[in-house]
CSV table of C-alpha atoms in Angstrom, one decimal:
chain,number,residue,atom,x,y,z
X,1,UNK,CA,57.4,21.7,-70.3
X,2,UNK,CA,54.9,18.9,-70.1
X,3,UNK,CA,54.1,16.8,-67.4
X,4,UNK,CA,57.0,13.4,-67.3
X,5,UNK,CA,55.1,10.6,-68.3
X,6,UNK,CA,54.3,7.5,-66.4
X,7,UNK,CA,56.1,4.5,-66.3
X,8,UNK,CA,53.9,2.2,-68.1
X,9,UNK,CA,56.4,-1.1,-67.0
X,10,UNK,CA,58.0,-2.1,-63.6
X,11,UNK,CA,61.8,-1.0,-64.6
X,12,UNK,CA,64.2,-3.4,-64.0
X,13,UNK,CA,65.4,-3.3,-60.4
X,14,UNK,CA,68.6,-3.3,-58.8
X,15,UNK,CA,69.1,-6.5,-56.1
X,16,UNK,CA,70.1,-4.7,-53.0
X,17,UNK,CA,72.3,-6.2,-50.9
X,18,UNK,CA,72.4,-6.6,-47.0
X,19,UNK,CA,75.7,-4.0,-47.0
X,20,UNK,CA,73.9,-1.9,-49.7
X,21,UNK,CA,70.9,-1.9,-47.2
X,22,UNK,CA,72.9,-1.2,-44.4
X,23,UNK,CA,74.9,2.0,-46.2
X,24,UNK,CA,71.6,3.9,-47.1
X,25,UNK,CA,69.6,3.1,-44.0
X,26,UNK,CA,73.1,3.8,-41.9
X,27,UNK,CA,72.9,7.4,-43.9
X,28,UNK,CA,69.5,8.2,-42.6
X,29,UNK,CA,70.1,7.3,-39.1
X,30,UNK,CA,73.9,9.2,-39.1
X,31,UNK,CA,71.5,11.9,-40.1
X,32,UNK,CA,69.2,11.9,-37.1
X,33,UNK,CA,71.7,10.7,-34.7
X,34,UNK,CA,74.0,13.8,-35.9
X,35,UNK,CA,71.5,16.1,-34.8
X,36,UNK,CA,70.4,14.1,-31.6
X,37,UNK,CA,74.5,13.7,-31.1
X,38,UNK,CA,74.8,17.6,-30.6
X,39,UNK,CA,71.5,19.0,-29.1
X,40,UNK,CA,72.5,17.7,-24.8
X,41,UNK,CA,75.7,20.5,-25.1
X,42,UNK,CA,74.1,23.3,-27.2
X,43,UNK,CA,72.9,25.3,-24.2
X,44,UNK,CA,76.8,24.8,-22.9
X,45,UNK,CA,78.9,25.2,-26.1
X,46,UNK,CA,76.8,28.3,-27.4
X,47,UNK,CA,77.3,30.1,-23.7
X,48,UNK,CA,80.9,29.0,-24.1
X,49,UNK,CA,81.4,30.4,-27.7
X,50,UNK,CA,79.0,33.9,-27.2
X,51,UNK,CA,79.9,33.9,-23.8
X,52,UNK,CA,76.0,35.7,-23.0
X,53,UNK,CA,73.1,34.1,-20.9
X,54,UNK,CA,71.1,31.0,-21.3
X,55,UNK,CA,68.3,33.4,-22.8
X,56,UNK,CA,70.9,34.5,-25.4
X,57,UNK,CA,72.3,31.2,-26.2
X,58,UNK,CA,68.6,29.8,-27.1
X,59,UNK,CA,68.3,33.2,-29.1
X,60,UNK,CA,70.9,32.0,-31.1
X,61,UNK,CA,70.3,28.4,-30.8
X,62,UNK,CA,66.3,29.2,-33.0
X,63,UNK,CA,68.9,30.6,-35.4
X,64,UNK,CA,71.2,28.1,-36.0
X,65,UNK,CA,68.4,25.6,-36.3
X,66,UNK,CA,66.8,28.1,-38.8
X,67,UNK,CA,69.5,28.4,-40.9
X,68,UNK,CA,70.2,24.5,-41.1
X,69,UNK,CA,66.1,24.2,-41.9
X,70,UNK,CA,66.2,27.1,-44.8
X,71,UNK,CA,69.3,25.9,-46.5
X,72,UNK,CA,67.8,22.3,-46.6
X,73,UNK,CA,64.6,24.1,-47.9
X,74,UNK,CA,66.5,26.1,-51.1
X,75,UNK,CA,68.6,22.7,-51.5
X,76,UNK,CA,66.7,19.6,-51.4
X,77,UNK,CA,65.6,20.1,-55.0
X,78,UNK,CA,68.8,21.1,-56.5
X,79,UNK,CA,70.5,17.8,-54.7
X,80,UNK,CA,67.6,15.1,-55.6
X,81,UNK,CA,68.0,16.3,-59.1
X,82,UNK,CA,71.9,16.2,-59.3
X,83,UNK,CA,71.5,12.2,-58.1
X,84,UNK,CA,69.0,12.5,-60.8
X,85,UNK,CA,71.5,13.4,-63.7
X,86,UNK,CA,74.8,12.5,-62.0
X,87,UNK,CA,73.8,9.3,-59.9
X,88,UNK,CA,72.9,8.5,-56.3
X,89,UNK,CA,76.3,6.9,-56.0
X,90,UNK,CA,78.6,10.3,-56.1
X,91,UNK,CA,75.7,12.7,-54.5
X,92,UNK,CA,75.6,10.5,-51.0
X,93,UNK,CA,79.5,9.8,-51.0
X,94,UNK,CA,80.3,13.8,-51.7
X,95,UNK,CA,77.4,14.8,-48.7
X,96,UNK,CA,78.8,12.4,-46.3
X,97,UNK,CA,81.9,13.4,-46.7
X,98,UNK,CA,81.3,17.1,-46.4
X,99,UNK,CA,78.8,16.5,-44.0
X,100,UNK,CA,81.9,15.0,-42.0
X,101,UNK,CA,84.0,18.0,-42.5
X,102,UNK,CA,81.1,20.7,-41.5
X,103,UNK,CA,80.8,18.6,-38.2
X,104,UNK,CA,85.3,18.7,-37.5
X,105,UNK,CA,83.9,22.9,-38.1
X,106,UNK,CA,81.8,23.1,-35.9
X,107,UNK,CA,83.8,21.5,-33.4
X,108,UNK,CA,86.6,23.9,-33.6
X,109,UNK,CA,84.4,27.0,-34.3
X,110,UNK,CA,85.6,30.3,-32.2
X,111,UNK,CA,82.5,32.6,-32.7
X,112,UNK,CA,79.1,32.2,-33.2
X,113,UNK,CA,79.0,33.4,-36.8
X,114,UNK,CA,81.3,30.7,-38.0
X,115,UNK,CA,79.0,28.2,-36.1
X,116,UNK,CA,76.2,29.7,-38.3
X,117,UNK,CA,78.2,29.4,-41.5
X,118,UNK,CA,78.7,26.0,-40.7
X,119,UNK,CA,75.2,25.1,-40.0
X,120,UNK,CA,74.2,26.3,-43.2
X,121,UNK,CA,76.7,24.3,-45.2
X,122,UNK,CA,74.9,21.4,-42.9
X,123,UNK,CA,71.8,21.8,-44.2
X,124,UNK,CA,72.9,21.6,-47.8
X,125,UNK,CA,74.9,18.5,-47.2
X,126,UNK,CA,72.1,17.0,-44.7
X,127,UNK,CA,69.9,16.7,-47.8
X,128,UNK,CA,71.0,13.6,-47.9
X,129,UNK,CA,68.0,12.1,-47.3
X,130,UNK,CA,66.4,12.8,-50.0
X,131,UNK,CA,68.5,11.2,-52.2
X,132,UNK,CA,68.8,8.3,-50.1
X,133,UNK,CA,64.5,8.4,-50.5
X,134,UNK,CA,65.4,8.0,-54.6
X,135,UNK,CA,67.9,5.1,-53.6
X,136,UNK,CA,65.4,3.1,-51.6
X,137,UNK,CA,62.5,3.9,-54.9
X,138,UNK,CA,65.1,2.9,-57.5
X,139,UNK,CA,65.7,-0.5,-55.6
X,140,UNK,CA,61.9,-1.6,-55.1
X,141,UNK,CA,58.9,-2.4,-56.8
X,142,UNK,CA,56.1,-0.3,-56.9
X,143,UNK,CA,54.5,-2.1,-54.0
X,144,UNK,CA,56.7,-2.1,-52.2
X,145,UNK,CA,57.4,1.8,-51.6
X,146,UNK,CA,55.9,2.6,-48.9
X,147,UNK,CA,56.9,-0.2,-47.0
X,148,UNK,CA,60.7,0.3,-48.0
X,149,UNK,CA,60.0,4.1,-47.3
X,150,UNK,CA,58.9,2.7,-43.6
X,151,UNK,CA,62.2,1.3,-43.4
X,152,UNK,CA,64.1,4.6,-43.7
X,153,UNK,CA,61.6,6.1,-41.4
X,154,UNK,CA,62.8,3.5,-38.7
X,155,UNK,CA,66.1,4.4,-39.5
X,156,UNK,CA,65.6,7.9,-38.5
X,157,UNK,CA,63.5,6.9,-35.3
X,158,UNK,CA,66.4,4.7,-34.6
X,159,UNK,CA,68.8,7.7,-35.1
X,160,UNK,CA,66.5,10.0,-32.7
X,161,UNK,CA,66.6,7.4,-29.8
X,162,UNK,CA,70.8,6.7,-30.2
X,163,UNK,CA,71.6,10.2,-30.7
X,164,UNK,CA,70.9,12.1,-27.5
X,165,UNK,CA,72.0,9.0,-25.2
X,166,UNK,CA,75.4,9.0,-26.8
X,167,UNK,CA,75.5,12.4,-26.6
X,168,UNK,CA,74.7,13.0,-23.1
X,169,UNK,CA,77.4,10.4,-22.6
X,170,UNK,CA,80.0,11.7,-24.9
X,171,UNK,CA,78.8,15.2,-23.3
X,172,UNK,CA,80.9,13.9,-20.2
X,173,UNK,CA,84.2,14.2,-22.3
X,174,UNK,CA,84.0,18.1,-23.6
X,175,UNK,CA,81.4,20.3,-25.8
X,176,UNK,CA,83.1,19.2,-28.8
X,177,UNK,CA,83.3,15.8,-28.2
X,178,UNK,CA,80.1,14.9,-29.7
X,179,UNK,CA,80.9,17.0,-32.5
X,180,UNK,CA,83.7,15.0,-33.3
X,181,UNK,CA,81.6,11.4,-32.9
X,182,UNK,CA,79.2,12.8,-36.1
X,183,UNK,CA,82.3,13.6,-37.9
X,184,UNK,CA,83.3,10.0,-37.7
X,185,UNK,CA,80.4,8.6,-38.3
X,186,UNK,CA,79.8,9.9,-41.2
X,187,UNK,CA,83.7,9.3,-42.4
X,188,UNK,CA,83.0,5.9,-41.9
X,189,UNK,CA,79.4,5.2,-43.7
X,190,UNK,CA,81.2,7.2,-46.5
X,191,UNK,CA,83.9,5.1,-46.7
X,192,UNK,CA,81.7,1.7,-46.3
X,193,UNK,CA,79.2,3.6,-49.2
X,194,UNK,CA,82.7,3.6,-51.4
X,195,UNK,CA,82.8,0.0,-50.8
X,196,UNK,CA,79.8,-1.3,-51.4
X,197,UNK,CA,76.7,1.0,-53.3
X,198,UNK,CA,76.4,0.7,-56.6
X,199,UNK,CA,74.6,3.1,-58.6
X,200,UNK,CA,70.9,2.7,-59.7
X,201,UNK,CA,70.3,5.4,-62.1
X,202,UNK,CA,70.9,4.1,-65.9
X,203,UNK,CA,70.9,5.8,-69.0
X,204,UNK,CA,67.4,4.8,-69.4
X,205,UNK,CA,66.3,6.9,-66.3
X,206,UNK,CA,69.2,9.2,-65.6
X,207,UNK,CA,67.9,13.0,-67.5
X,208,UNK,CA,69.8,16.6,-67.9
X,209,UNK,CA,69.9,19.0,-64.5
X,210,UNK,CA,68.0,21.5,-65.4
X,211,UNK,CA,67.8,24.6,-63.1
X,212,UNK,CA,64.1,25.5,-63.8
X,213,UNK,CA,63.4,22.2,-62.1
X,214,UNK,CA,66.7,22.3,-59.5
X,215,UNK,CA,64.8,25.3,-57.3
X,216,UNK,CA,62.2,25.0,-55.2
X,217,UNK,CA,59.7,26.6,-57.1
X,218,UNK,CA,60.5,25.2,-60.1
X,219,UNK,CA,60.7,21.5,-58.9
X,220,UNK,CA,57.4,22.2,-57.6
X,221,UNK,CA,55.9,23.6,-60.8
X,222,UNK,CA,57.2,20.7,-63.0
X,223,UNK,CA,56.2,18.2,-60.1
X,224,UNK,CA,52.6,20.3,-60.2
X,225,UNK,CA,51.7,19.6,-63.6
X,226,UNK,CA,50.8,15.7,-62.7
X,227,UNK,CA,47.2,15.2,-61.7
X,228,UNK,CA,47.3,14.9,-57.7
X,229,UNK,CA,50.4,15.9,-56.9
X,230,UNK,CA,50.1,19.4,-55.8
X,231,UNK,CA,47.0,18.1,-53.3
X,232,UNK,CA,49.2,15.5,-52.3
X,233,UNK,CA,52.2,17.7,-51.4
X,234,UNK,CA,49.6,20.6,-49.2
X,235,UNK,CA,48.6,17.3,-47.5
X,236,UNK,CA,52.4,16.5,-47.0
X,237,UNK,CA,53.1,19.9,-45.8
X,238,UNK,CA,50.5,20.4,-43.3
X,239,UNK,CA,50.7,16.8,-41.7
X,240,UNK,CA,54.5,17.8,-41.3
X,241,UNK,CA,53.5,21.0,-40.2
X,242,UNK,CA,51.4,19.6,-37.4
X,243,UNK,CA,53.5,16.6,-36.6
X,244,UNK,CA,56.5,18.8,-35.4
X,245,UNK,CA,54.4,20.2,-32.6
X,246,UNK,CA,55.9,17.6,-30.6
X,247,UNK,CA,59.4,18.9,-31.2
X,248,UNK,CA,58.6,22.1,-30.9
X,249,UNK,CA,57.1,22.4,-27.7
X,250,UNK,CA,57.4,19.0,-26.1
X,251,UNK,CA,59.9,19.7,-23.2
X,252,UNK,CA,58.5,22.6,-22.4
X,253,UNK,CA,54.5,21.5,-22.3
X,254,UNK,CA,55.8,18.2,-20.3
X,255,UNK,CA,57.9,20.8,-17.5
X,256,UNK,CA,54.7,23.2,-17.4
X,257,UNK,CA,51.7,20.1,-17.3
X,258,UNK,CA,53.9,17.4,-15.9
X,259,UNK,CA,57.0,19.2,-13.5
X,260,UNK,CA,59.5,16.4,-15.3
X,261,UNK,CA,62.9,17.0,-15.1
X,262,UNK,CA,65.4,16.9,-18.6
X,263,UNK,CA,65.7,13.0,-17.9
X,264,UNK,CA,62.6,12.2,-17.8
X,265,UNK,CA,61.8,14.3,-20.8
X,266,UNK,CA,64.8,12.6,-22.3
X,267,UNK,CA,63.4,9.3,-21.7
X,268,UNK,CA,60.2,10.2,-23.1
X,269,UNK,CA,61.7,11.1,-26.2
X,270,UNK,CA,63.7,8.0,-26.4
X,271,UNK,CA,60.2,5.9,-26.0
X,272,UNK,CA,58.8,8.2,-28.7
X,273,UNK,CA,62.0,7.1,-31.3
X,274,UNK,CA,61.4,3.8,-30.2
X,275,UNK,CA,57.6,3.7,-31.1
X,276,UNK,CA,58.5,5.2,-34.2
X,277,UNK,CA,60.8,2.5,-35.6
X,278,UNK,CA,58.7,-0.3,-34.5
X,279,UNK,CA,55.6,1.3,-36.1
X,280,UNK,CA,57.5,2.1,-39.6
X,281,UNK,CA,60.2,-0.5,-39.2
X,282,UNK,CA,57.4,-3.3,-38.6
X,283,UNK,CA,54.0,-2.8,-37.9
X,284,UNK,CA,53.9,-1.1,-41.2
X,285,UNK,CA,54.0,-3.4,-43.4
X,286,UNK,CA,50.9,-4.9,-41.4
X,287,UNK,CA,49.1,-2.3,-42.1
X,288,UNK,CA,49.6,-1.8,-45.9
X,289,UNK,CA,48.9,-5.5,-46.1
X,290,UNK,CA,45.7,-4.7,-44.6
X,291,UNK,CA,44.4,-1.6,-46.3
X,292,UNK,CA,46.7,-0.2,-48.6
X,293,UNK,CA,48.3,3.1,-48.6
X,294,UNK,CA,45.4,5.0,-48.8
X,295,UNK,CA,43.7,3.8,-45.7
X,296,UNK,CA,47.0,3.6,-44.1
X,297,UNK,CA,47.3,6.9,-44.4
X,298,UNK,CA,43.4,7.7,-43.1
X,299,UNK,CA,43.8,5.8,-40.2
X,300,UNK,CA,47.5,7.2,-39.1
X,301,UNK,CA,46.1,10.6,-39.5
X,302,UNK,CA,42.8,9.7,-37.4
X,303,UNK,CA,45.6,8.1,-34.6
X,304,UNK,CA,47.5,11.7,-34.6
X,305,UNK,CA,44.0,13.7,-34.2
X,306,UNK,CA,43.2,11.4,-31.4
X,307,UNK,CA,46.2,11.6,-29.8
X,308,UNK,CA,46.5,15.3,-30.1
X,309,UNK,CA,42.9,15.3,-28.3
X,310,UNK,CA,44.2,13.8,-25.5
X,311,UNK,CA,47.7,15.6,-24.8
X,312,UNK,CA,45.9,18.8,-25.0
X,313,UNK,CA,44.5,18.8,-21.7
X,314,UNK,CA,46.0,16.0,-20.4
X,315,UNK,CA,47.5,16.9,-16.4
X,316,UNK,CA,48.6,13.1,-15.4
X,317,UNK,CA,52.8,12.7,-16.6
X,318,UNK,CA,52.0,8.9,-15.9
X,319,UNK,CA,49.3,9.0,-19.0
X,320,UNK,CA,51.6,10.8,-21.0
X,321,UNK,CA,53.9,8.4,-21.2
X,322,UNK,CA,51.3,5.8,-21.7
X,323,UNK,CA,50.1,7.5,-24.4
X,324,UNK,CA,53.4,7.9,-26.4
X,325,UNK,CA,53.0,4.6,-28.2
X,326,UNK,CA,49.4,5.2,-29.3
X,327,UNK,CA,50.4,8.7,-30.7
X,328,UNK,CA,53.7,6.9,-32.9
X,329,UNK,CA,50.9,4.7,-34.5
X,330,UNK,CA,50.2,7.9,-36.8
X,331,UNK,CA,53.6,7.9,-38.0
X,332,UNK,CA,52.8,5.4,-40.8
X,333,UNK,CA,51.1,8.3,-42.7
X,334,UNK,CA,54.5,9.9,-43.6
X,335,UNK,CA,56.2,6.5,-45.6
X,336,UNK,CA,52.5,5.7,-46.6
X,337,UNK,CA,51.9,9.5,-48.4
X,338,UNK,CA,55.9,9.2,-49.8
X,339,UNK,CA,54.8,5.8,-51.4
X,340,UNK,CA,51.6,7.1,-53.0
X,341,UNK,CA,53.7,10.4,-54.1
X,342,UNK,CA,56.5,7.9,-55.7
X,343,UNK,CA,54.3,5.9,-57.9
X,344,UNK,CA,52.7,9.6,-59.2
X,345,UNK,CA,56.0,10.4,-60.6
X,346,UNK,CA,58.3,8.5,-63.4
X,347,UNK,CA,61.8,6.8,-62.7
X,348,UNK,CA,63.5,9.9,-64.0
X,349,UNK,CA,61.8,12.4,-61.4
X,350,UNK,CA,62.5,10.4,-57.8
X,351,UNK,CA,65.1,12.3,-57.1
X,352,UNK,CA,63.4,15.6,-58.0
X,353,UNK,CA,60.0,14.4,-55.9
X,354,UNK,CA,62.8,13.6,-52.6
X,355,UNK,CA,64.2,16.3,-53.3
X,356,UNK,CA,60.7,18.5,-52.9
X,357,UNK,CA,59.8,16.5,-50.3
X,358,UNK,CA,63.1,17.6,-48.4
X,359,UNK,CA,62.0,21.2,-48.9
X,360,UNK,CA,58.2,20.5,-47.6
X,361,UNK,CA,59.9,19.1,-44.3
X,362,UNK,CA,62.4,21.7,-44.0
X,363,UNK,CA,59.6,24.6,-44.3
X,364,UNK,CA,57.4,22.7,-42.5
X,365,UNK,CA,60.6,23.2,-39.6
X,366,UNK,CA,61.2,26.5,-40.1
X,367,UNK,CA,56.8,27.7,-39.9
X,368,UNK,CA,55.7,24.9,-37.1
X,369,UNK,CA,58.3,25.8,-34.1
X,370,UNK,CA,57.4,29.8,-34.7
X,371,UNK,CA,53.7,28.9,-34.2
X,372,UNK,CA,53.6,26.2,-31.7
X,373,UNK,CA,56.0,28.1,-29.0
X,374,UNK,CA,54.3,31.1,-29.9
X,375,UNK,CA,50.8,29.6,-29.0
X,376,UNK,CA,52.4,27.8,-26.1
X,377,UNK,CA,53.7,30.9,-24.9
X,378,UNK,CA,50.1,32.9,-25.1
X,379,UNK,CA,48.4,30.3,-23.2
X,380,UNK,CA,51.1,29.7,-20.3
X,381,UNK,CA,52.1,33.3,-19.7
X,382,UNK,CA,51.3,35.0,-16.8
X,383,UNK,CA,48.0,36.7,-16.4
X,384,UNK,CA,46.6,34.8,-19.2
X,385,UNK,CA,42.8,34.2,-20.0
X,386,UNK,CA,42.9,30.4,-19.7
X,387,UNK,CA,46.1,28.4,-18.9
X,388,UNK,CA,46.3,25.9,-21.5
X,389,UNK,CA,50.1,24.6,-22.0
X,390,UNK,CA,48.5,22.0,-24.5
X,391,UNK,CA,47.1,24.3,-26.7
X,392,UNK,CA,49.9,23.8,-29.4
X,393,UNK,CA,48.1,20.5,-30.1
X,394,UNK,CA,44.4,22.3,-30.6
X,395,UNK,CA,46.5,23.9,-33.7
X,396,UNK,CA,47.6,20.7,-34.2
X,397,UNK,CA,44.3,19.3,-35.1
X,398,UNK,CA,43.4,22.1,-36.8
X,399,UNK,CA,46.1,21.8,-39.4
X,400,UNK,CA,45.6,18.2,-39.4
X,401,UNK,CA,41.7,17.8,-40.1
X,402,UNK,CA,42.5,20.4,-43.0
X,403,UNK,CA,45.1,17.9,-44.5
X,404,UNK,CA,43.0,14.7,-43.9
X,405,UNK,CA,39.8,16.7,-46.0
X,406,UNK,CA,42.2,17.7,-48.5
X,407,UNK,CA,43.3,14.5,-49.1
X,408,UNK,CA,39.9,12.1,-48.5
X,409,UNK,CA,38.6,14.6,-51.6
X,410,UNK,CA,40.7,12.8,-54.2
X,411,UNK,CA,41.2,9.1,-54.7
X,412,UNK,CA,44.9,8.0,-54.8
């Protein structure tokens, strides 16, 4: 199959409206927040449900998480080209809604195997965002992306920060009850998406599901075939890759450097989200003013190196905090690279290119936790050669320098 060709004209775009705005970028942060709602009674509900140790119930909690990550890695592509042929209208309305009814699961779940079932039908429905990504490309111009793309990366900072203070709170009230908080939200952005989204693929843009391109590897091989795009997407992956070093290990390299307690690593998180959506909500749109994507992307990535540098042997908490802005500044390279990847690709393939781009971030969750806690953990056991508990940020910079010469080779 040959490469989809360009647009070679700005396609007619749809006016979104405030409530339109609202439904997609509500979607986005529903699905941070549902994550943040449910991770302060994990440790409780899983020792409640297996009934085994604290050891055991993070066991099982790497495996839940793995199984949300995988099934959002097999189904990214086969959702973002559904909104493709069918619409983005009826793929978001059908995932909130069974996003909803995953979440009322989970929180009436006897046994851990049913909690893993439902997990997995969590990540399918979770894709979400990537067809909320072809949303937000449908409704703006071409330069316009990346800074639209920073809005739904606020969105999801915004979701991190709200989601683990309401469910501490709603932590007070049962295991499930946080459970049954997600479930609601997402009944009710469904019901306001019934209300107001109208659909933005046409039958000048909409095209045929086709399973060769519905898989991973397939998306990726049709995707492949335009000039760029497969350097672009390494570049993706191993930015991610390295990013998620500070979920991976954060709370456990700020208790081994630092001695904080969970709420102060809790409110260091919460700065972190906070950073986030200012950087991508606002100070983004600065920067592509100033430079462009490209550079935007150069200097975000030269922001992460730097701030990996620091944290790696850092031993003062009070720095650490300090230095959480500084390090969010890199997260305009994520909106920046999706805008760049957006305008490779032609109307009839965003869904497809969100949809890969959905898979990138879920590999990139299920490889980076394995090798950060596994490096954290050979440099902070006991009768190791040099104590190091930043050393997960060393790999870090590795993987990041090898993006930021992979992508500096080609012009975009």
């Amino acid at each position: 199959m040959p490469a989809p060709p360009l647009p070679t004209e700005t396609p007619p775009q749809v006016r979104p409206r405030l409530l339109t705005l609202v439904f997609v970028l509500g979607t986005v942060m529903i699905d941070a927040m549902g994550i943040g709602l449910i991770l302060p009674i994990m440790p409780s509900l899983l020792q409640e449900v297996g009934g085994g140790s604290l050891a055991d119930a993070a066991l099982w909690g790497g495996i839940l998480a793995t199984g949300f990550a995988a099934m959002q890695f097999l189904f990214g592509p086969i959702v973002g080209s559904l909104s493709d042929s069918i619409g983005r209208r009826p793929v978001l309305l059908v995932s909130l809604v069974a996003l909803a009814l995953d979440y009322l699961v989970m929180a009436t779940a006897g046994t851990l195997w049913l909690m893993l079932l439902a997990r997995m039908i969590g990540g399918i429905t979770a894709a979400t965002h990537a067809t909320a990504g072809a949303y937000m490309a449908d409704i703006s111009r071409p330069e316009d992306k990346a800074q639209n793309f920073g809005l739904l990366g606020a969105a999801l900072g915004a979701g991190f920060v709200l989601g683990p203070l309401l469910g501490g709170l709603l932590a007070e009230l049962g295991t499930r009850a946080p459970f049954l908080a997600a479930a609601a939200l997402c009944g009710a952005n469904a019901a306001l998406g019934w209300l107001v989204m109208p659909e933005t693929v046409t039958d000048r843009t909409r095209r045929a599901f086709d399973w060769r391109e519905a898989n991973p590897l397939g998306a990726f091989r049709s995707l492949g075939r335009i000039p760029g795009i497969s350097r672009l997407l390494l570049v993706y992956f191993l930015y991610s890759v390295a990013i998620y070093v500070y979920p991976a290990i954060w709370s456990y390299y700020a208790t081994a450097s630092f001695g904080w307690t969970p709420a102060l690593i809790g409110v260091s998180l919460a700065i972190y989200g906070v950073s986030i959506a200012i950087v991508q909500g606002w100070l983004m749109r600065y920067a592509l003013r100033w430079g462009g994507e490209r550079r935007t992307v150069i200097y975000g990535q030269l922001f992460d190196i730097l701030g990996f540098a620091i944290l790696a042997g850092l031993t003062h908490g009070g720095i650490a905090l300090m230095m959480i802005p500084v390090t969010a500044l890199g997260a305009m390279v994520q909106p920046a690279l999706q805008g760049i990847l957006s305008r490779s690709v032609a109307d009839t393939h965003q869904g497809t290119l969100q949809g890969v781009l959905t898979s990138v971030h879920a590999l990139s969750m299920i490889v980076s936790p394995l090798m950060m806690t596994a490096t954290f953990a050979a440099f902070t056991r006991e009768g190791a050669a040099l104590q190091l508990p930043g050393a997960p940020f060393l790999l870090a910079i590795l993987l990041m320098g090898c993006g930021f010469a992979l992508f500096l080779r080609g012009r975009s």
